[in-house]
PDB file of C-alpha atoms in Angstrom:
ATOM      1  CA  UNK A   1      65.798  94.520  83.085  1.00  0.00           C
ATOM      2  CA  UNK A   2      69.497  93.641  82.137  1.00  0.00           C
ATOM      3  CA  UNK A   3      70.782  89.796  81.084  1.00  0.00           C
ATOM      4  CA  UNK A   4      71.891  87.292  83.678  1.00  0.00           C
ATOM      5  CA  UNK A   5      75.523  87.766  80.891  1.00  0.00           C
ATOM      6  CA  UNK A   6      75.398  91.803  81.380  1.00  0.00           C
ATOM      7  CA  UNK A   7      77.499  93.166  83.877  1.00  0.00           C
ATOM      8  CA  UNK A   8      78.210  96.936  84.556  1.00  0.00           C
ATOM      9  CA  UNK A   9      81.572  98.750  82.913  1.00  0.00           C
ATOM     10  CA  UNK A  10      83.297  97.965  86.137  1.00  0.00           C
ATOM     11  CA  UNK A  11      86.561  99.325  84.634  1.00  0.00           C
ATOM     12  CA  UNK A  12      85.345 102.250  84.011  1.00  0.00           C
ATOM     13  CA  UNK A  13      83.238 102.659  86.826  1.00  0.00           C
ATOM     14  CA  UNK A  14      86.438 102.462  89.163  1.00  0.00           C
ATOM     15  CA  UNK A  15      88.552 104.876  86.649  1.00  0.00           C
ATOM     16  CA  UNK A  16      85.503 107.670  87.103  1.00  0.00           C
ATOM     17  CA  UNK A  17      85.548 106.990  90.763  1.00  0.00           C
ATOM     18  CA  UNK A  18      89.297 107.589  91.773  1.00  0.00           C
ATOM     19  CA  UNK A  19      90.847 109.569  89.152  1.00  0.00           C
ATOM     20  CA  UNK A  20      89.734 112.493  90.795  1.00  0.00           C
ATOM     21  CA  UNK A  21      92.051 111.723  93.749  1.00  0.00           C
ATOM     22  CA  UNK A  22      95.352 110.883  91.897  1.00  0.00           C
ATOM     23  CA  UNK A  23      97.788 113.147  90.811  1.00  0.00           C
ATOM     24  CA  UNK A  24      99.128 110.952  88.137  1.00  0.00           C
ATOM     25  CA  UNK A  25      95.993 109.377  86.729  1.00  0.00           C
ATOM     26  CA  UNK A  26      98.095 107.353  84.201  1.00  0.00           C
ATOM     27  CA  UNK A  27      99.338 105.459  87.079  1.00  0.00           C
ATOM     28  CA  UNK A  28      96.024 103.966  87.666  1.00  0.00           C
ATOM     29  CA  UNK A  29      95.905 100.622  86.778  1.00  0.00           C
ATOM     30  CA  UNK A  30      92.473  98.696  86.819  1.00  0.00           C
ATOM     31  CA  UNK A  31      91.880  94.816  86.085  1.00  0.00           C
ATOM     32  CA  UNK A  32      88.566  93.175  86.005  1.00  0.00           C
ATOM     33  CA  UNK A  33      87.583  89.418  85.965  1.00  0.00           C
ATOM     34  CA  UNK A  34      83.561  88.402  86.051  1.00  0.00           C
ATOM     35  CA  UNK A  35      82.572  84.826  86.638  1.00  0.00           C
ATOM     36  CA  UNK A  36      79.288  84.429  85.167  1.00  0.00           C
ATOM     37  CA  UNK A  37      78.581  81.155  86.557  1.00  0.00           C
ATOM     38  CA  UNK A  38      79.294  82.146  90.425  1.00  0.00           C
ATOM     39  CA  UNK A  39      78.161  85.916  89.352  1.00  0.00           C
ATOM     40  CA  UNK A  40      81.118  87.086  91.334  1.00  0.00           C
ATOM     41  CA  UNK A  41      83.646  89.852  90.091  1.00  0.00           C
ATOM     42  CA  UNK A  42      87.101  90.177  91.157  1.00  0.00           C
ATOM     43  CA  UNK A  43      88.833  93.989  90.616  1.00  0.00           C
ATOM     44  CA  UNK A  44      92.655  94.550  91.456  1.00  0.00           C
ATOM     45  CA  UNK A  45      93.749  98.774  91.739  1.00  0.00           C
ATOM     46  CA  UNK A  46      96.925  99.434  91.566  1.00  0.00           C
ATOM     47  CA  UNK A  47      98.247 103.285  91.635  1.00  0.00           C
ATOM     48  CA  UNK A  48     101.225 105.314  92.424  1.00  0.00           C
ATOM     49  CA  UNK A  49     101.673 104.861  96.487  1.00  0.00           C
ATOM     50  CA  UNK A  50     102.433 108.950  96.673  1.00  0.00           C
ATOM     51  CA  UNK A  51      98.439 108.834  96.107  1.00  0.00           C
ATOM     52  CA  UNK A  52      97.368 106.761  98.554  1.00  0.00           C
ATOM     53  CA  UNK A  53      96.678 109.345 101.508  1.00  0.00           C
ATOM     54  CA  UNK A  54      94.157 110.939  99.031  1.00  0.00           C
ATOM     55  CA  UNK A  55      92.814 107.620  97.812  1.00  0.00           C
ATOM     56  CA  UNK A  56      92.250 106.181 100.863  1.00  0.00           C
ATOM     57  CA  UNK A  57      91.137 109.415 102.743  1.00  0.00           C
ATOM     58  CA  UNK A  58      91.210 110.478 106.242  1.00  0.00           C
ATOM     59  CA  UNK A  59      90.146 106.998 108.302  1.00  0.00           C
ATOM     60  CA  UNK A  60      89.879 105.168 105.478  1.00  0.00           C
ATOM     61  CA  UNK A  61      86.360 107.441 103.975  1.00  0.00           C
ATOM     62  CA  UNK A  62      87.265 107.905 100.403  1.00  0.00           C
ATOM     63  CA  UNK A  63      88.193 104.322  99.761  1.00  0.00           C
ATOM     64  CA  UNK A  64      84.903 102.864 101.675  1.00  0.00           C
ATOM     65  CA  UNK A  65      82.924 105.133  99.250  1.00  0.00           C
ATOM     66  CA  UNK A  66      84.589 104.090  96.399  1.00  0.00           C
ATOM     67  CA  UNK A  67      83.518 100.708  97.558  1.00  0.00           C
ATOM     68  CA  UNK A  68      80.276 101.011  98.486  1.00  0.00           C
ATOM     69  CA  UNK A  69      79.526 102.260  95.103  1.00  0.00           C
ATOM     70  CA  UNK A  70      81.375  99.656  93.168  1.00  0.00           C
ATOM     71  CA  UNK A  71      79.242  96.942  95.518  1.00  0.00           C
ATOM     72  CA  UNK A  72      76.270  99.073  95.369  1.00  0.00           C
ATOM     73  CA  UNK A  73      76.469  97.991  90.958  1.00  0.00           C
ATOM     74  CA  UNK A  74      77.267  94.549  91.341  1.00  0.00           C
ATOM     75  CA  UNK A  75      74.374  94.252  93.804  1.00  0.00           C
ATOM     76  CA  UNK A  76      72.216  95.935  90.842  1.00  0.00           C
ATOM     77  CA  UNK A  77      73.665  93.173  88.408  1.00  0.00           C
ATOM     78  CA  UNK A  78      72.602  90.548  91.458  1.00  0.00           C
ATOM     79  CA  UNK A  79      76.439  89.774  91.386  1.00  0.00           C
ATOM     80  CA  UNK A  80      78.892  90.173  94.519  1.00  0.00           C
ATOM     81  CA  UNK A  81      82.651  91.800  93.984  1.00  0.00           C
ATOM     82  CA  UNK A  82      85.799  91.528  95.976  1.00  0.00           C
ATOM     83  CA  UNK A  83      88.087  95.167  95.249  1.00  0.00           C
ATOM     84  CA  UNK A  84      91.927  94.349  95.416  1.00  0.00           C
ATOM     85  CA  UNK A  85      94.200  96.968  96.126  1.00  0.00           C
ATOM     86  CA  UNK A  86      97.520  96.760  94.875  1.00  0.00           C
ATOM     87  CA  UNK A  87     100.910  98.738  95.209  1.00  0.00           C
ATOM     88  CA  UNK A  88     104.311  99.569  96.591  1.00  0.00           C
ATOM     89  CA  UNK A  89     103.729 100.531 100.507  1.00  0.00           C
ATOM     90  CA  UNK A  90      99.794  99.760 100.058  1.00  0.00           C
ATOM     91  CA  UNK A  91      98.649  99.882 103.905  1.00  0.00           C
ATOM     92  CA  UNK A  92      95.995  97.429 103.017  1.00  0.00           C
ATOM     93  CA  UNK A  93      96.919  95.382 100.325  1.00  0.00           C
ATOM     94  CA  UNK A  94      94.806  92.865  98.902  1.00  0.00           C
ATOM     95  CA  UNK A  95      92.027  93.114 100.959  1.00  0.00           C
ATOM     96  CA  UNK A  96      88.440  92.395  99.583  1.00  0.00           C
ATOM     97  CA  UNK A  97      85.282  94.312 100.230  1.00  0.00           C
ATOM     98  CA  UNK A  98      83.889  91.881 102.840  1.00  0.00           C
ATOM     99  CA  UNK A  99      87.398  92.430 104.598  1.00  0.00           C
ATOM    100  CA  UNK A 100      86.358  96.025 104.964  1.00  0.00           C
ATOM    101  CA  UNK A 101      83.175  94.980 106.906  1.00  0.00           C
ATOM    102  CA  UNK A 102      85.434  94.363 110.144  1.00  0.00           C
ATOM    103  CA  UNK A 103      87.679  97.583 109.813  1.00  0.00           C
ATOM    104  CA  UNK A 104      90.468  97.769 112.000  1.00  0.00           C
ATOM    105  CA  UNK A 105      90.482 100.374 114.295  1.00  0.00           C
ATOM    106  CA  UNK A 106      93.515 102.216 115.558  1.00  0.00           C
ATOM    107  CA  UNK A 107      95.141 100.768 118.155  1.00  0.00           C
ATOM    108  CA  UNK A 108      94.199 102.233 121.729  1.00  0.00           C
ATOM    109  CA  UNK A 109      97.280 104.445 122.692  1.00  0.00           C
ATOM    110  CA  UNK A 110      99.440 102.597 125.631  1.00  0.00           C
ATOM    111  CA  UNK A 111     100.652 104.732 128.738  1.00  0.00           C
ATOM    112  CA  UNK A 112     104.335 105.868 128.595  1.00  0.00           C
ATOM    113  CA  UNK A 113     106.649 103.110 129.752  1.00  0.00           C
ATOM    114  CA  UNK A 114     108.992 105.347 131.287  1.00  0.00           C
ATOM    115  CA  UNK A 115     106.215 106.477 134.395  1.00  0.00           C
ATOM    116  CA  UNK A 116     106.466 104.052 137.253  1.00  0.00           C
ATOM    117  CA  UNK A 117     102.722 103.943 138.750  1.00  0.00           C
ATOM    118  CA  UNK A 118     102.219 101.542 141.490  1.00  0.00           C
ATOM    119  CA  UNK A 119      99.709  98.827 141.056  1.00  0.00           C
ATOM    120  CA  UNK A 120      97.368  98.746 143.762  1.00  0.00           C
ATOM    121  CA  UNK A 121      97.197  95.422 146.419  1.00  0.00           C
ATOM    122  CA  UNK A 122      94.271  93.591 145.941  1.00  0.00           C
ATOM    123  CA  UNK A 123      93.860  91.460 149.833  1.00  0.00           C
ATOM    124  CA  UNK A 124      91.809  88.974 150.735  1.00  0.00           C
ATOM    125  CA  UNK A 125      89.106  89.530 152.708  1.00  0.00           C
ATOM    126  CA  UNK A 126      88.937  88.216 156.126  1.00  0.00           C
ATOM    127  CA  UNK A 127      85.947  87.838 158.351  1.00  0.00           C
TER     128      UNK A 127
END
């Protein structure tokens, strides 16, 4: 059983995790701060934007993964963690792992303005 002061290589966990998906792994830049006392761990991302489509995958898969597995360790260290991403053009910057619990879904597609349908006449019922 690990120490209450032993936490997993976060840094490296995260590196392993989305190298894989970025053409220019150098870009990745990873930053880790544990609190021991409120066993909580903050991690900020930051990589080249022309990566993000492949980082974040198609409807957002890759990235909720990548979290899940990073939560999935900090849950094993009985510690919770809040993943930052940051970056030029980031489509969700800054948002932390319990912010990924209510994901936003794609907004419902309107009608075209342009078509003219009538609305229909609601009367009143008379007896």
């Amino acid at each position: 059983m690990r120490s209450p002061k032993t936490s997993p290589d976060y840094v490296g966990l995260v590196k392993f995790l989305m190298q894989p998906f970025l053409e220019s792994p150098e870009s990745l830049s990873v930053d880790c701060e544990v609190s021991h006392t409120l066993k909580r761990v903050w991690i900020r991302i930051a990589f080249d934007s022309k990566d993000k489509g492949k980082v974040f995958g198609r409807g957002g898969r890759n990235i909720q993964a990548i979290r899940t597995v990073i939560a999935a360790a900090a849950g094993l260290a009985g510690q919770s963690v809040y993943v930052d991403m940051y970056g030029s053009n980031l489509g969700r910057e800054g948002m932390s792992s319990e912010d990924d619990h209510q994901e936003r879904s794609p907004e419902p597609k309107t009608p075209d303005k342009t078509v003219n349908i009538p609305k229909p006449v609601v009367k009143p019922r008379t007896r």
